[in-house]
Amino acid sequence: MNPRISLCICTYNRPVDLDKCLSSVYAAHPRPNEVIVSDDSADAQPAQAVVARYPGVIYQRGPSQGLGANRNACLRAVTQDYVLFIDDDVCVEPDFFARAVSVLASLPERTIVTGYELNHRSEPVCKVTPHNPDFWGFQHVLPLGDYHALVINSTFFPAALFESIKFDEKLRYGSDEIDVARHAISCGYRIQYSEDLYVHHYPSPVNRDEYQSYTEASRLYATFKAYWHYEKAIVKSSIFLLLAPPKLCLALVRRTGFRGCYAAFKSTSLALRYIMTP
């Protein structure tokens, strides 16, 4: 029997992008066995109107607590063997799921398979592949052996993984995919890369300013969490916590002037709040 796929789309105030996304999914053959849209939008009506044009899509209101919480809301509705999360500004090609089924059919147990995305933010289009994190949590290290990162828009997770882990709901935006990758590896899963799996990402400007306020705090928190919780490396996590905030401050000052100090302070304070909150 072919692997069965649940497609989860988290959306937030982007009905036009969502329509393009679902149109590409419904042009695919075969389609996913299940399509779930979880909507964090302030006004539900535009997204509901879009979803109504695509028979069989499961629509639900999201918890409006950020991307991590919305992904978990999707997971509560999943009933199939594998789970794919794509953003609402992503499109797939007609044979994407056919290629995915072929790859998934030969996967060993406890394996996550990830591909890449073609990012259309600017020309030329940028091919974004998984890069492992460096000490500071930036995903800059080209994997020469094991993969410790993934590109979530082209990643198929065994649904069984989410019986033991969930997305960290403190991560409203940013670093959620590296955190779930590290968590899965700590639970005995491995990540396999496939050149056959890719999607097109058309980054929407909607929500970007709001998202930007969380990005650095998420990186600081997720990296500390990886060293402290997954690796159990007390010295490493302590060194990171001591050095990462001043490094961030220096980087932001160089980029934006002295107002970067305030931005670094805000990000560090938010990261520390995440760390201290059970």
C-alpha positions as a LaTeX table, in Angstrom:
\begin{tabular}{lrrr}
\hline
Residue & $x$ (\AA) & $y$ (\AA) & $z$ (\AA) \\
\hline
Met1 & 0.00 & 0.00 & 0.00 \\
Asn2 & 1.30 & 3.47 & $-0.86$ \\
Pro3 & 2.18 & 5.76 & 2.05 \\
Arg4 & $-0.72$ & 8.05 & 2.89 \\
Ile5 & 0.00 & 11.77 & 3.28 \\
Ser6 & $-1.58$ & 14.49 & 5.41 \\
Leu7 & $-0.83$ & 18.00 & 4.14 \\
Cys8 & $-1.04$ & 20.71 & 6.79 \\
Ile9 & $-1.18$ & 24.40 & 5.84 \\
Cys10 & $-0.97$ & 27.04 & 8.56 \\
Thr11 & $-2.32$ & 30.36 & 7.33 \\
Tyr12 & $-2.40$ & 33.86 & 8.80 \\
Asn13 & $-4.02$ & 36.83 & 7.04 \\
Arg14 & $-3.01$ & 35.64 & 3.55 \\
Pro15 & $-6.13$ & 34.51 & 1.65 \\
Val16 & $-4.66$ & 35.34 & $-1.78$ \\
Asp17 & $-1.52$ & 33.30 & $-1.08$ \\
Leu18 & $-3.61$ & 30.48 & 0.40 \\
Asp19 & $-5.70$ & 30.33 & $-2.78$ \\
Lys20 & $-2.57$ & 30.00 & $-4.94$ \\
Cys21 & $-1.21$ & 27.34 & $-2.60$ \\
Leu22 & $-4.39$ & 25.23 & $-2.64$ \\
Ser23 & $-4.73$ & 25.67 & $-6.40$ \\
Ser24 & $-1.29$ & 24.11 & $-6.89$ \\
Val25 & $-2.13$ & 21.27 & $-4.50$ \\
Tyr26 & $-5.40$ & 20.52 & $-6.30$ \\
Ala27 & $-3.61$ & 20.53 & $-9.66$ \\
Ala28 & $-1.30$ & 17.79 & $-8.40$ \\
His29 & $-1.78$ & 14.12 & $-9.23$ \\
Pro30 & $-2.13$ & 12.33 & $-6.99$ \\
Arg31 & $-3.27$ & 14.74 & $-4.31$ \\
Pro32 & $-2.52$ & 14.25 & $-0.62$ \\
Asn33 & $-4.91$ & 11.91 & 1.15 \\
Glu34 & $-5.81$ & 14.68 & 3.59 \\
Val35 & $-5.50$ & 18.49 & 3.44 \\
Ile36 & $-5.84$ & 20.47 & 6.65 \\
Val37 & $-5.89$ & 24.28 & 6.83 \\
Ser38 & $-5.47$ & 25.83 & 10.27 \\
Asp39 & $-6.26$ & 29.54 & 10.20 \\
Asp40 & $-4.85$ & 32.08 & 12.66 \\
Ser41 & $-6.27$ & 35.05 & 10.75 \\
Ala42 & $-8.01$ & 37.80 & 12.70 \\
Asp43 & $-10.97$ & 37.53 & 10.29 \\
Ala44 & $-11.86$ & 33.94 & 9.41 \\
Gln45 & $-14.19$ & 34.75 & 6.50 \\
Pro46 & $-11.60$ & 35.32 & 3.70 \\
Ala47 & $-9.76$ & 32.04 & 4.36 \\
Gln48 & $-13.03$ & 30.15 & 4.76 \\
Ala49 & $-14.20$ & 31.48 & 1.40 \\
Val50 & $-10.98$ & 30.26 & $-0.20$ \\
Val51 & $-11.18$ & 26.80 & 1.38 \\
Ala52 & $-14.81$ & 26.42 & 0.28 \\
Arg53 & $-13.60$ & 26.36 & $-3.34$ \\
Tyr54 & $-11.57$ & 23.20 & $-2.71$ \\
Pro55 & $-13.78$ & 20.22 & $-1.83$ \\
Gly56 & $-12.53$ & 17.98 & 0.94 \\
Val57 & $-10.18$ & 20.45 & 2.63 \\
Ile58 & $-10.51$ & 20.33 & 6.41 \\
Tyr59 & $-10.72$ & 23.88 & 7.76 \\
Gln60 & $-10.21$ & 24.79 & 11.40 \\
Arg61 & $-9.62$ & 27.94 & 13.38 \\
Gly62 & $-6.11$ & 28.07 & 14.81 \\
Pro63 & $-5.20$ & 28.99 & 18.39 \\
Ser64 & $-3.71$ & 32.38 & 17.33 \\
Gln65 & $-0.64$ & 31.81 & 19.52 \\
Gly66 & 2.01 & 31.63 & 16.81 \\
Leu67 & 3.26 & 29.12 & 14.28 \\
Gly68 & 4.34 & 26.40 & 16.72 \\
Ala69 & 0.90 & 26.28 & 18.33 \\
Asn70 & $-0.81$ & 26.33 & 14.95 \\
Arg71 & 1.27 & 23.41 & 13.68 \\
Asn72 & 0.25 & 21.43 & 16.77 \\
Ala73 & $-3.38$ & 22.30 & 16.10 \\
Cys74 & $-2.98$ & 20.75 & 12.64 \\
Leu75 & $-1.45$ & 17.63 & 14.14 \\
Arg76 & $-4.54$ & 17.02 & 16.26 \\
Ala77 & $-6.51$ & 16.52 & 13.03 \\
Val78 & $-3.97$ & 14.31 & 11.22 \\
Thr79 & $-5.03$ & 10.73 & 10.46 \\
Gln80 & $-2.53$ & 9.57 & 7.79 \\
Asp81 & 0.95 & 7.95 & 7.78 \\
Tyr82 & 3.12 & 10.97 & 6.90 \\
Val83 & 2.76 & 14.68 & 7.59 \\
Leu84 & 3.92 & 17.54 & 5.36 \\
Phe85 & 3.71 & 21.16 & 6.52 \\
Ile86 & 3.81 & 23.88 & 3.89 \\
Asp87 & 3.46 & 27.62 & 4.38 \\
Asp88 & 0.53 & 29.40 & 2.78 \\
Asp89 & 2.89 & 31.14 & 0.34 \\
Val90 & 4.25 & 27.86 & $-1.07$ \\
Cys91 & 3.23 & 26.13 & $-4.30$ \\
Val92 & 3.90 & 22.56 & $-5.44$ \\
Glu93 & 4.36 & 21.09 & $-8.90$ \\
Pro94 & 1.83 & 18.62 & $-10.37$ \\
Asp95 & 4.04 & 15.57 & $-9.80$ \\
Phe96 & 5.29 & 16.58 & $-6.34$ \\
Phe97 & 3.21 & 14.08 & $-4.38$ \\
Ala98 & 3.85 & 11.30 & $-6.92$ \\
Arg99 & 7.58 & 11.79 & $-6.36$ \\
Ala100 & 7.03 & 11.92 & $-2.61$ \\
Val101 & 5.13 & 8.62 & $-2.56$ \\
Ser102 & 7.96 & 6.97 & $-4.49$ \\
Val103 & 10.55 & 8.25 & $-2.01$ \\
Leu104 & 8.48 & 7.42 & 1.08 \\
Ala105 & 7.76 & 3.86 & $-0.06$ \\
Ser106 & 11.45 & 2.93 & 0.31 \\
Leu107 & 12.25 & 4.75 & 3.55 \\
Pro108 & 13.64 & 2.87 & 6.56 \\
Glu109 & 11.70 & 3.13 & 9.80 \\
Arg110 & 12.14 & 6.21 & 11.98 \\
Thr111 & 13.30 & 8.29 & 9.03 \\
Ile112 & 12.31 & 11.83 & 8.16 \\
Val113 & 12.88 & 12.79 & 4.53 \\
Thr114 & 13.56 & 16.39 & 3.53 \\
Gly115 & 14.14 & 18.12 & 0.23 \\
Tyr116 & 14.68 & 21.73 & $-0.73$ \\
Glu117 & 12.77 & 24.83 & $-1.76$ \\
Leu118 & 13.18 & 27.21 & $-4.67$ \\
Asn119 & 12.88 & 30.62 & $-3.03$ \\
His120 & 11.46 & 33.29 & $-5.33$ \\
Arg121 & 12.16 & 36.27 & $-3.06$ \\
Ser122 & 14.43 & 37.74 & $-5.76$ \\
Glu123 & 16.08 & 36.86 & $-9.06$ \\
Pro124 & 17.81 & 34.57 & $-9.66$ \\
Val125 & 15.71 & 32.05 & $-7.76$ \\
Cys126 & 17.62 & 30.68 & $-4.78$ \\
Lys127 & 17.84 & 26.95 & $-4.06$ \\
Val128 & 17.52 & 26.51 & $-0.27$ \\
Thr129 & 18.83 & 23.18 & 1.01 \\
Pro130 & 19.15 & 22.01 & 4.63 \\
His131 & 22.26 & 23.32 & 6.39 \\
Asn132 & 23.30 & 22.19 & 9.84 \\
Pro133 & 23.51 & 24.83 & 12.58 \\
Asp134 & 26.78 & 26.37 & 13.74 \\
Phe135 & 27.52 & 27.01 & 17.43 \\
Trp136 & 25.40 & 30.19 & 17.39 \\
Gly137 & 22.39 & 28.47 & 15.88 \\
Phe138 & 22.75 & 29.86 & 12.35 \\
Gln139 & 22.09 & 27.21 & 9.71 \\
His140 & 25.25 & 27.79 & 7.69 \\
Val141 & 27.09 & 24.45 & 7.86 \\
Leu142 & 26.91 & 22.28 & 4.75 \\
Pro143 & 26.22 & 18.68 & 5.90 \\
Leu144 & 29.09 & 16.38 & 5.02 \\
Gly145 & 27.55 & 13.40 & 6.77 \\
Asp146 & 24.46 & 13.35 & 8.95 \\
Tyr147 & 21.72 & 15.92 & 8.51 \\
His148 & 20.71 & 17.80 & 11.67 \\
Ala149 & 18.39 & 20.22 & 9.90 \\
Leu150 & 15.58 & 20.24 & 7.37 \\
Val151 & 13.61 & 22.47 & 5.02 \\
Ile152 & 10.16 & 22.17 & 6.52 \\
Asn153 & 8.21 & 23.05 & 3.36 \\
Ser154 & 9.56 & 19.92 & 1.67 \\
Thr155 & 9.81 & 17.59 & 4.68 \\
Phe156 & 7.73 & 14.46 & 5.24 \\
Phe157 & 7.52 & 13.41 & 8.89 \\
Pro158 & 6.30 & 9.99 & 10.01 \\
Ala159 & 3.06 & 10.74 & 11.85 \\
Ala160 & 4.23 & 8.39 & 14.62 \\
Leu161 & 6.93 & 10.94 & 15.52 \\
Phe162 & 4.29 & 13.31 & 16.82 \\
Glu163 & 2.99 & 10.76 & 19.28 \\
Ser164 & 6.07 & 11.56 & 21.39 \\
Ile165 & 7.00 & 15.14 & 20.42 \\
Lys166 & 5.26 & 18.35 & 19.43 \\
Phe167 & 6.33 & 21.74 & 18.09 \\
Asp168 & 7.52 & 24.10 & 20.81 \\
Glu169 & 4.70 & 26.60 & 21.23 \\
Lys170 & 7.07 & 29.24 & 22.60 \\
Leu171 & 8.44 & 29.49 & 19.07 \\
Arg172 & 5.88 & 31.86 & 17.58 \\
Tyr173 & 8.10 & 32.30 & 14.52 \\
Gly174 & 11.63 & 31.24 & 13.61 \\
Ser175 & 13.80 & 28.23 & 14.53 \\
Asp176 & 10.82 & 25.91 & 14.85 \\
Glu177 & 12.11 & 23.64 & 12.09 \\
Ile178 & 15.63 & 23.32 & 13.53 \\
Asp179 & 14.15 & 22.68 & 16.96 \\
Val180 & 11.86 & 19.90 & 15.74 \\
Ala181 & 14.77 & 18.39 & 13.78 \\
Arg182 & 16.99 & 18.30 & 16.86 \\
His183 & 14.15 & 16.95 & 19.00 \\
Ala184 & 13.43 & 14.17 & 16.51 \\
Ile185 & 17.11 & 13.18 & 16.35 \\
Ser186 & 17.26 & 13.06 & 20.15 \\
Cys187 & 14.35 & 10.58 & 19.98 \\
Gly188 & 16.23 & 8.25 & 17.63 \\
Tyr189 & 15.00 & 9.47 & 14.25 \\
Arg190 & 17.32 & 10.28 & 11.35 \\
Ile191 & 16.95 & 12.84 & 8.58 \\
Gln192 & 17.50 & 11.79 & 4.97 \\
Tyr193 & 17.88 & 14.28 & 2.13 \\
Ser194 & 16.24 & 13.77 & $-1.27$ \\
Glu195 & 16.94 & 15.83 & $-4.41$ \\
Asp196 & 13.58 & 14.60 & $-5.77$ \\
Leu197 & 11.54 & 16.70 & $-3.34$ \\
Tyr198 & 11.21 & 20.44 & $-3.78$ \\
Val199 & 8.62 & 23.19 & $-3.60$ \\
His200 & 8.37 & 26.80 & $-4.76$ \\
His201 & 8.32 & 29.43 & $-2.02$ \\
Tyr202 & 7.03 & 32.93 & $-2.84$ \\
Pro203 & 7.71 & 34.77 & 0.45 \\
Ser204 & 4.74 & 36.99 & 1.22 \\
Pro205 & 5.35 & 40.45 & 2.71 \\
Val206 & 2.24 & 40.02 & 4.86 \\
Asn207 & 3.09 & 39.56 & 8.57 \\
Arg208 & 6.85 & 39.98 & 7.97 \\
Asp209 & 7.29 & 42.92 & 10.37 \\
Glu210 & 5.50 & 40.99 & 13.12 \\
Tyr211 & 7.56 & 37.88 & 12.43 \\
Gln212 & 10.84 & 39.79 & 12.49 \\
Ser213 & 10.35 & 40.72 & 16.14 \\
Tyr214 & 10.57 & 37.05 & 17.13 \\
Thr215 & 13.36 & 35.74 & 14.90 \\
Glu216 & 16.44 & 36.41 & 17.05 \\
Ala217 & 14.73 & 35.54 & 20.33 \\
Ser218 & 13.67 & 32.22 & 18.81 \\
Arg219 & 17.23 & 31.47 & 17.66 \\
Leu220 & 18.71 & 32.25 & 21.09 \\
Tyr221 & 16.12 & 30.17 & 22.90 \\
Ala222 & 16.13 & 27.20 & 20.51 \\
Thr223 & 19.94 & 26.99 & 20.47 \\
Phe224 & 20.23 & 27.13 & 24.25 \\
Lys225 & 17.46 & 24.54 & 24.50 \\
Ala226 & 19.33 & 22.22 & 22.10 \\
Tyr227 & 22.51 & 22.32 & 24.20 \\
Trp228 & 20.77 & 22.14 & 27.57 \\
His229 & 17.87 & 19.78 & 26.88 \\
Tyr230 & 18.79 & 17.61 & 23.88 \\
Glu231 & 22.59 & 17.40 & 24.28 \\
Lys232 & 22.65 & 17.68 & 28.10 \\
Ala233 & 25.78 & 19.84 & 27.64 \\
Ile234 & 25.75 & 22.15 & 30.66 \\
Val235 & 29.07 & 23.86 & 29.99 \\
Lys236 & 28.29 & 24.39 & 26.31 \\
Ser237 & 24.85 & 25.82 & 27.03 \\
Ser238 & 26.28 & 28.13 & 29.70 \\
Ile239 & 28.96 & 29.46 & 27.36 \\
Phe240 & 26.34 & 30.06 & 24.68 \\
Leu241 & 24.06 & 31.91 & 27.09 \\
Leu242 & 26.96 & 34.10 & 28.22 \\
Leu243 & 28.35 & 34.96 & 24.78 \\
Ala244 & 25.38 & 34.95 & 22.40 \\
Pro245 & 23.60 & 38.11 & 23.66 \\
Pro246 & 26.63 & 40.46 & 23.37 \\
Lys247 & 27.43 & 38.93 & 19.98 \\
Leu248 & 23.88 & 39.68 & 18.83 \\
Cys249 & 24.12 & 43.23 & 20.18 \\
Leu250 & 27.36 & 43.87 & 18.30 \\
Ala251 & 25.93 & 42.47 & 15.07 \\
Leu252 & 22.79 & 44.61 & 15.29 \\
Val253 & 24.75 & 47.76 & 16.15 \\
Arg254 & 26.90 & 47.24 & 13.08 \\
Arg255 & 23.80 & 46.76 & 10.98 \\
Thr256 & 21.47 & 49.46 & 12.33 \\
Gly257 & 23.48 & 51.74 & 14.63 \\
Phe258 & 22.92 & 52.17 & 18.34 \\
Arg259 & 19.22 & 51.35 & 18.12 \\
Gly260 & 20.50 & 47.81 & 17.59 \\
Cys261 & 21.31 & 47.70 & 21.32 \\
Tyr262 & 17.61 & 48.04 & 22.14 \\
Ala263 & 16.61 & 45.41 & 19.59 \\
Ala264 & 19.20 & 43.00 & 21.03 \\
Phe265 & 17.97 & 43.71 & 24.56 \\
Lys266 & 14.37 & 42.97 & 23.55 \\
Ser267 & 15.33 & 39.72 & 21.82 \\
Thr268 & 17.50 & 38.57 & 24.72 \\
Ser269 & 14.82 & 39.42 & 27.27 \\
Leu270 & 12.21 & 37.47 & 25.31 \\
Ala271 & 14.57 & 34.48 & 24.92 \\
Leu272 & 15.27 & 34.48 & 28.68 \\
Arg273 & 11.54 & 34.59 & 29.34 \\
Tyr274 & 11.11 & 31.52 & 27.12 \\
Ile275 & 13.95 & 29.75 & 28.94 \\
Met276 & 12.56 & 30.51 & 32.40 \\
Thr277 & 8.96 & 29.59 & 31.56 \\
Pro278 & 8.19 & 25.88 & 32.13 \\
\hline
\end{tabular}
